[in-house]
Amino acid sequence: MIAPSGGTNLDYARSFNRKVVIEAVRLKGPVSRAELTRLTHLSAQTVSNIVAELLEAGLLREEGRRQAKRGQPAIDLVLNPDGAATIGLTVEQSQLTAILVNLVGETRARRTLRLDRASPADVLPKAAALVAELREIIGSTPLWGVGIAMPGPFAVDGADFSSPMTLPDWGGVDIIGAFTQLLDLPVELERDAAAAARAEYLYGAAREMQQFFYLHFGVGLGGAYARSGHPLRGVRGNAGEIGLIPARDGRPLEDHVSRLALERAVAAAGAEPASLADPSAPATAAWIAGAVPDLRRAICILENLFDPQSIVLGGNLPPAVLSALIAALHPLDPSIADTHDRRFPRVTAAALGPDGQAQGAAALPVFETLSPQPASLRKSGSDDPGLPLSDR
């Protein structure tokens, strides 16, 4: 059966062109109108009209003139940080985090609450209180919505995925509907790994990568393949749940390779909690040595499946431990990624740390504006997500 596909019209094309101009400013700014014409391959008149609209809407701002040897000096354009704000919420097993982010991804405020239990009854009212507190900060800046990042897998049945690495009591809950009704704001939902991957593309280590796989050390181990920052989702949003594949002993990989696995190893050794952040501590060093063979195998599988520019590792591991883990992975197993002409290393450390998933969640309400796809040209009703912009 052929999937239905929508057509396009001038309104969709204009909307897409506006998004292309915004993306060019985000990636290359400060940038002049003439440079935008070259970057976007749009006509000078189209660029001029779009820039005028975006300036009036407050999404762009002019930032000084360049010195010119002759003729009129060019005016630089940048994204206006105060053109819009979003809120990112991350729901974890023991913590609820909310951040207020401006249009260029800067965190303007951050709030955290400890959770005794991350059930809907505990999370929803506390999330509403945090969002209300952050809304008072932004003043007249438009609030475009709330993005939520949560551990996966989503909507799974036929198997028992209940564990300390998943959230309790969320099965069967209409998460977007519950938060939308409570917050009275547009709400979008993403797995924590996919949200963190999006943030690394927008603001972090994957900014210049068009295709990468992100491995996320939450309590468990998640993953997401991203192209132009758009994560591959799968039918129920669970594509990339690498932590659930069997390790060498048949148990899930995240039983050995995760933040919880590290915490359990340190506790079993009777070591001080400070050992968690010290890769030279005996218990932590032993965990790294034990995790490496299974993680090395998983990386080889991911490279052969997805052929990414790099595997990006990030999340809630202490930076020193993450660095030591990456160093211990070498030499990596041979794969199709083992080529001499690589631009990026096969494994890259994420740049954003634990707040990456919150920044990625906050980017959800604005991402289609900041990084458009040709799918934007299709009328609503098309089930085909289309392809992202070609590699640049």
Coordinates of C-alpha atoms in Angstrom, one line a residue:
M1 CA 0.0 0.0 0.0
I2 CA 1.4 3.4 -1.0
A3 CA 1.5 5.9 1.9
P4 CA -0.6 9.0 1.3
S5 CA 1.4 12.1 0.4
G6 CA 0.3 15.7 0.6
G7 CA 1.1 18.3 -2.0
T8 CA 2.3 21.8 -1.5
N9 CA 1.3 25.4 -2.3
L10 CA 2.8 28.9 -2.1
D11 CA 1.9 29.3 1.6
Y12 CA 3.8 26.1 2.5
A13 CA 6.7 27.2 0.3
R14 CA 6.9 30.6 1.9
S15 CA 6.8 29.1 5.4
F16 CA 9.6 26.7 4.4
N17 CA 11.7 29.5 2.9
R18 CA 11.4 31.5 6.2
K19 CA 12.7 28.5 8.1
V20 CA 15.6 28.0 5.7
V21 CA 16.6 31.7 6.3
I22 CA 16.4 31.3 10.1
E23 CA 18.5 28.1 10.0
A24 CA 21.1 29.9 7.9
V25 CA 21.3 32.7 10.4
R26 CA 21.5 30.3 13.3
L27 CA 24.4 28.3 11.6
K28 CA 26.3 31.2 10.0
G29 CA 25.4 34.4 11.8
P30 CA 26.3 37.2 12.0
V31 CA 25.4 37.1 8.3
S32 CA 24.4 39.8 5.8
R33 CA 21.4 39.7 3.4
A34 CA 23.8 39.1 0.5
E35 CA 25.4 36.2 2.3
L36 CA 22.0 34.7 3.0
T37 CA 21.1 34.9 -0.7
R38 CA 24.2 32.8 -1.5
L39 CA 23.7 30.4 1.4
T40 CA 20.0 29.7 0.8
H41 CA 20.0 29.9 -3.1
L42 CA 16.9 32.1 -2.8
S43 CA 16.5 35.3 -4.8
A44 CA 17.8 38.6 -3.3
Q45 CA 14.2 39.9 -3.3
T46 CA 12.9 36.8 -1.5
V47 CA 15.6 37.0 1.2
S48 CA 14.9 40.8 1.6
N49 CA 11.2 40.2 2.1
I50 CA 11.7 37.3 4.5
V51 CA 14.2 39.2 6.6
A52 CA 11.8 42.1 6.8
E53 CA 9.1 39.8 8.1
L54 CA 11.4 38.2 10.6
L55 CA 12.7 41.5 11.9
E56 CA 9.1 42.7 12.4
A57 CA 8.3 39.5 14.2
G58 CA 11.3 39.9 16.5
L59 CA 13.0 36.7 15.5
L60 CA 16.0 38.4 13.9
R61 CA 17.8 41.6 14.8
E62 CA 20.3 43.8 13.1
E63 CA 23.7 43.9 14.7
G64 CA 26.0 46.6 13.4
R65 CA 27.4 47.4 10.0
R66 CA 30.6 46.1 8.5
Q67 CA 33.3 48.4 7.3
A68 CA 33.2 48.7 3.5
K69 CA 35.9 50.0 1.2
R70 CA 33.2 51.2 -1.2
G71 CA 29.5 51.2 -1.4
Q72 CA 26.9 50.8 1.4
P73 CA 28.3 48.7 4.3
A74 CA 26.5 45.4 4.9
I75 CA 24.3 45.0 8.0
D76 CA 24.8 41.8 10.0
L77 CA 21.8 39.8 11.1
V78 CA 21.6 37.5 14.1
L79 CA 18.9 35.5 15.9
N80 CA 17.2 37.7 18.5
P81 CA 17.7 35.8 21.8
D82 CA 14.5 37.4 23.2
G83 CA 12.4 36.6 20.1
A84 CA 10.9 33.6 21.8
A85 CA 11.3 31.4 24.9
T86 CA 10.6 27.8 25.7
I87 CA 10.6 25.5 28.7
G88 CA 12.3 22.1 28.9
L89 CA 11.1 19.6 31.4
T90 CA 13.0 16.4 32.2
V91 CA 11.4 13.7 34.2
E92 CA 13.9 11.2 35.8
Q93 CA 13.6 8.5 38.4
S94 CA 14.5 10.8 41.3
Q95 CA 14.5 14.3 39.9
L96 CA 12.4 16.8 38.0
T97 CA 14.2 19.6 36.2
A98 CA 12.8 22.6 34.4
I99 CA 14.8 25.1 32.4
L100 CA 13.8 28.3 30.6
V101 CA 15.6 28.8 27.3
N102 CA 15.7 31.7 24.9
L103 CA 15.7 31.4 21.1
V104 CA 19.5 30.8 20.8
G105 CA 19.5 28.1 23.4
E106 CA 20.8 30.0 26.4
T107 CA 19.4 28.9 29.7
R108 CA 17.8 31.9 31.5
A109 CA 16.7 30.0 34.6
R110 CA 16.8 26.5 36.0
R111 CA 14.8 24.7 38.7
T112 CA 15.2 21.3 40.2
L113 CA 13.0 19.2 42.5
R114 CA 13.8 15.8 44.1
L115 CA 11.2 13.1 43.6
D116 CA 10.5 10.3 46.0
R117 CA 8.6 8.6 43.3
A118 CA 8.4 9.7 39.6
S119 CA 4.7 8.7 39.2
P120 CA 2.2 10.9 37.4
A121 CA 0.6 11.8 40.7
D122 CA 3.9 13.1 42.0
V123 CA 5.3 14.6 38.8
L124 CA 2.3 16.5 37.3
P125 CA 1.6 19.0 40.1
K126 CA 5.2 19.7 40.7
A127 CA 5.9 20.2 37.0
A128 CA 3.0 22.7 36.9
A129 CA 4.5 24.6 39.8
L130 CA 7.9 24.8 38.2
V131 CA 6.4 26.0 34.8
A132 CA 4.3 28.6 36.5
E133 CA 7.4 29.9 38.3
L134 CA 9.5 30.1 35.1
R135 CA 6.6 31.8 33.2
E136 CA 6.8 34.8 35.6
I137 CA 10.4 35.4 34.6
I138 CA 10.0 35.9 30.8
G139 CA 8.0 39.1 30.8
S140 CA 6.7 40.0 27.4
T141 CA 8.9 37.4 25.5
P142 CA 6.5 35.0 23.7
L143 CA 6.5 31.5 25.3
W144 CA 6.2 29.0 22.4
G145 CA 5.6 25.9 24.5
V146 CA 7.0 23.2 26.7
G147 CA 9.1 20.2 25.7
I148 CA 9.3 17.1 27.9
A149 CA 12.1 14.5 27.9
M150 CA 11.5 11.2 29.7
P151 CA 13.2 7.8 29.7
G152 CA 11.9 5.2 27.3
P153 CA 10.7 2.9 26.0
F154 CA 7.3 4.3 25.3
A155 CA 4.1 2.3 24.7
V156 CA 5.6 -1.1 25.1
D157 CA 3.5 -4.2 25.9
G158 CA 4.0 -7.9 25.5
A159 CA 7.1 -7.7 27.7
D160 CA 8.0 -6.5 31.2
F161 CA 10.2 -3.5 31.0
S162 CA 9.6 -2.5 34.6
S163 CA 12.9 -1.8 36.4
P164 CA 14.7 0.9 38.3
M165 CA 15.7 2.3 34.9
T166 CA 12.1 3.0 33.8
L167 CA 9.5 5.3 35.3
P168 CA 6.7 3.9 37.4
D169 CA 3.0 4.1 36.6
W170 CA 3.2 5.9 33.2
G171 CA 2.0 2.9 31.1
G172 CA -1.2 3.8 29.3
V173 CA -1.0 7.5 30.3
D174 CA -1.7 10.1 27.6
I175 CA 1.4 12.0 28.5
I176 CA 1.0 14.9 26.1
G177 CA -2.7 15.2 26.8
A178 CA -2.1 15.3 30.6
F179 CA 0.6 17.9 30.5
T180 CA -1.3 20.0 27.9
Q181 CA -4.4 20.1 30.0
L182 CA -2.4 20.9 33.1
L183 CA -0.1 23.6 31.7
D184 CA -2.4 25.2 29.1
L185 CA 0.5 25.4 26.7
P186 CA 1.6 23.6 23.5
V187 CA 3.5 20.4 24.7
E188 CA 5.8 18.1 22.8
L189 CA 7.3 14.8 24.1
E190 CA 10.6 13.1 23.4
R191 CA 12.7 10.3 24.8
D192 CA 15.6 11.7 26.9
A193 CA 18.2 10.2 24.5
A194 CA 16.6 11.8 21.4
A195 CA 16.2 15.1 23.2
A196 CA 19.9 15.2 24.2
A197 CA 20.9 14.2 20.7
R198 CA 18.9 17.2 19.4
A199 CA 20.6 19.5 21.8
E200 CA 24.1 18.3 20.9
Y201 CA 23.3 19.1 17.2
L202 CA 22.0 22.5 18.0
Y203 CA 24.4 23.7 20.6
G204 CA 27.1 21.0 21.4
A205 CA 29.6 18.5 20.1
A206 CA 27.5 17.4 17.0
R207 CA 26.9 21.0 15.7
E208 CA 28.8 20.3 12.5
M209 CA 27.6 16.7 12.1
Q210 CA 24.8 15.8 9.8
Q211 CA 24.5 12.2 10.8
F212 CA 25.5 10.8 14.2
F213 CA 24.4 8.3 16.9
Y214 CA 24.0 9.6 20.4
L215 CA 24.5 7.2 23.4
H216 CA 22.8 8.6 26.5
F217 CA 23.8 7.6 30.0
G218 CA 20.7 8.2 32.0
V219 CA 19.9 5.9 34.8
G220 CA 19.9 3.3 32.0
L221 CA 21.4 3.5 28.6
G222 CA 19.5 5.0 25.7
G223 CA 20.3 6.0 22.2
A224 CA 19.2 7.9 19.2
Y225 CA 20.3 8.2 15.5
A226 CA 20.0 11.7 14.3
R227 CA 20.2 13.2 10.8
S228 CA 20.3 17.0 10.6
G229 CA 19.3 16.9 14.3
H230 CA 16.1 15.0 13.5
P231 CA 16.1 11.7 15.5
L232 CA 14.9 8.5 13.9
R233 CA 11.8 7.7 16.0
G234 CA 10.4 4.4 14.9
V235 CA 6.7 3.4 15.1
R236 CA 6.3 4.3 18.9
G237 CA 9.2 6.7 19.4
N238 CA 11.6 3.9 20.6
A239 CA 14.1 3.7 17.9
G240 CA 17.6 3.6 19.3
E241 CA 16.9 1.9 22.7
I242 CA 20.4 0.3 22.5
G243 CA 20.4 -0.4 26.3
L244 CA 17.8 -3.2 25.8
I245 CA 19.9 -5.3 23.5
P246 CA 21.5 -8.4 25.1
A247 CA 25.0 -8.1 26.4
R248 CA 27.4 -11.0 26.2
D249 CA 25.8 -12.7 29.2
G250 CA 22.3 -12.4 27.8
R251 CA 21.2 -9.6 30.2
P252 CA 20.3 -6.1 28.8
L253 CA 23.3 -4.1 28.0
E254 CA 22.2 -1.3 30.4
D255 CA 22.6 -3.8 33.3
H256 CA 26.3 -3.4 32.8
V257 CA 26.7 -0.1 30.9
S258 CA 24.7 2.7 32.6
R259 CA 24.8 5.2 35.5
L260 CA 22.9 2.7 37.7
A261 CA 25.3 0.0 36.9
L262 CA 28.2 2.2 38.0
E263 CA 26.3 3.2 41.2
R264 CA 25.7 -0.5 42.0
A265 CA 29.3 -1.4 41.4
V266 CA 30.5 1.3 43.7
A267 CA 28.0 0.4 46.4
A268 CA 28.8 -3.3 46.1
A269 CA 32.5 -2.5 46.7
G270 CA 31.6 -0.5 49.8
A271 CA 33.3 2.5 48.3
E272 CA 32.6 6.1 49.2
P273 CA 30.0 7.9 46.9
A274 CA 32.8 10.3 45.8
S275 CA 34.2 7.3 43.9
L276 CA 31.4 7.7 41.3
A277 CA 33.3 10.8 39.9
D278 CA 36.8 9.4 40.2
P279 CA 37.8 7.1 37.4
S280 CA 41.0 6.1 39.3
A281 CA 39.0 4.8 42.3
P282 CA 39.2 1.0 42.3
A283 CA 35.5 0.4 42.1
T284 CA 35.0 2.9 39.3
A285 CA 38.0 1.7 37.4
A286 CA 36.8 -1.9 37.7
W287 CA 33.3 -0.9 36.4
I288 CA 35.0 0.9 33.4
A289 CA 37.0 -2.2 32.6
G290 CA 34.0 -4.4 32.8
A291 CA 31.8 -2.1 30.7
V292 CA 34.2 -1.7 27.9
P293 CA 33.9 -5.0 26.1
D294 CA 30.1 -4.8 25.8
L295 CA 30.1 -1.1 24.9
R296 CA 32.8 -1.7 22.3
R297 CA 30.7 -4.4 20.7
A298 CA 27.6 -2.1 20.8
I299 CA 29.5 0.7 19.1
C300 CA 30.6 -1.7 16.3
I301 CA 27.0 -2.8 15.8
L302 CA 25.8 0.8 15.6
E303 CA 28.5 1.8 13.2
N304 CA 27.7 -1.0 10.8
L305 CA 24.0 -0.4 11.0
F306 CA 23.9 3.4 10.7
D307 CA 27.3 4.4 9.2
P308 CA 27.3 7.7 11.3
Q309 CA 29.9 10.4 11.3
S310 CA 30.5 9.7 14.9
I311 CA 29.1 8.0 18.0
V312 CA 28.5 10.7 20.6
L313 CA 28.6 9.6 24.3
G314 CA 27.0 11.8 26.9
G315 CA 24.4 12.1 29.7
N316 CA 24.7 11.7 33.5
L317 CA 28.2 10.2 33.8
P318 CA 30.7 12.4 35.6
P319 CA 32.9 14.1 32.9
A320 CA 36.1 12.5 34.2
V321 CA 34.5 9.0 34.1
L322 CA 33.1 9.6 30.6
S323 CA 36.6 10.6 29.4
A324 CA 38.2 7.6 31.0
L325 CA 35.5 5.3 29.5
I326 CA 36.1 6.7 26.0
A327 CA 39.8 6.3 26.3
A328 CA 39.5 2.7 27.5
L329 CA 37.3 1.9 24.4
H330 CA 40.4 2.2 22.2
P331 CA 41.3 0.3 20.1
L332 CA 37.8 0.0 18.8
D333 CA 36.6 -3.1 17.0
P334 CA 37.0 -3.0 13.2
S335 CA 33.8 -1.7 11.4
I336 CA 32.8 0.1 8.2
A337 CA 33.6 3.3 10.1
D338 CA 37.3 2.5 10.4
T339 CA 38.5 4.6 7.5
H340 CA 41.5 6.9 7.0
D341 CA 39.6 9.9 5.7
R342 CA 37.3 10.6 8.7
R343 CA 36.5 14.2 9.6
F344 CA 35.3 13.2 13.1
P345 CA 36.6 10.6 15.5
R346 CA 34.6 7.4 15.7
V347 CA 33.7 8.2 19.3
T348 CA 33.1 11.8 20.6
A349 CA 32.4 13.1 24.1
A350 CA 29.2 15.1 24.3
A351 CA 29.6 18.8 25.2
L352 CA 26.5 19.6 27.2
G353 CA 26.5 17.2 30.2
P354 CA 23.5 16.2 32.2
D355 CA 21.5 19.3 31.1
G356 CA 21.7 18.3 27.5
Q357 CA 18.4 16.4 27.7
A358 CA 16.7 19.5 29.2
Q359 CA 18.1 21.8 26.5
G360 CA 16.9 19.3 23.9
A361 CA 13.5 19.2 25.4
A362 CA 13.3 23.0 25.4
A363 CA 14.3 23.0 21.8
L364 CA 11.3 20.8 20.8
P365 CA 8.8 23.7 20.4
V366 CA 11.1 25.7 18.1
F367 CA 13.1 23.0 16.4
E368 CA 11.2 22.9 13.1
T369 CA 11.7 26.6 12.9
L370 CA 15.4 26.4 13.6
S371 CA 16.2 23.3 11.5
P372 CA 13.5 22.7 8.8
Q373 CA 13.0 19.7 6.6
P374 CA 11.5 19.5 3.1
A375 CA 8.6 17.7 4.9
S376 CA 7.5 21.2 5.9
L377 CA 6.5 21.7 2.3
R378 CA 3.9 18.9 2.5
K379 CA 0.3 19.7 3.5
S380 CA -0.9 18.3 6.8
G381 CA -2.1 14.7 6.5
S382 CA 1.1 13.4 4.9
D383 CA 2.5 10.4 6.9
D384 CA 5.9 10.6 5.1
P385 CA 8.3 12.6 7.3
G386 CA 10.5 13.3 4.2
L387 CA 14.2 13.8 4.3
P388 CA 16.1 16.5 6.1
L389 CA 18.1 19.1 4.3
S390 CA 21.1 17.7 2.4
D391 CA 24.5 17.6 4.2
R392 CA 26.4 20.9 4.2

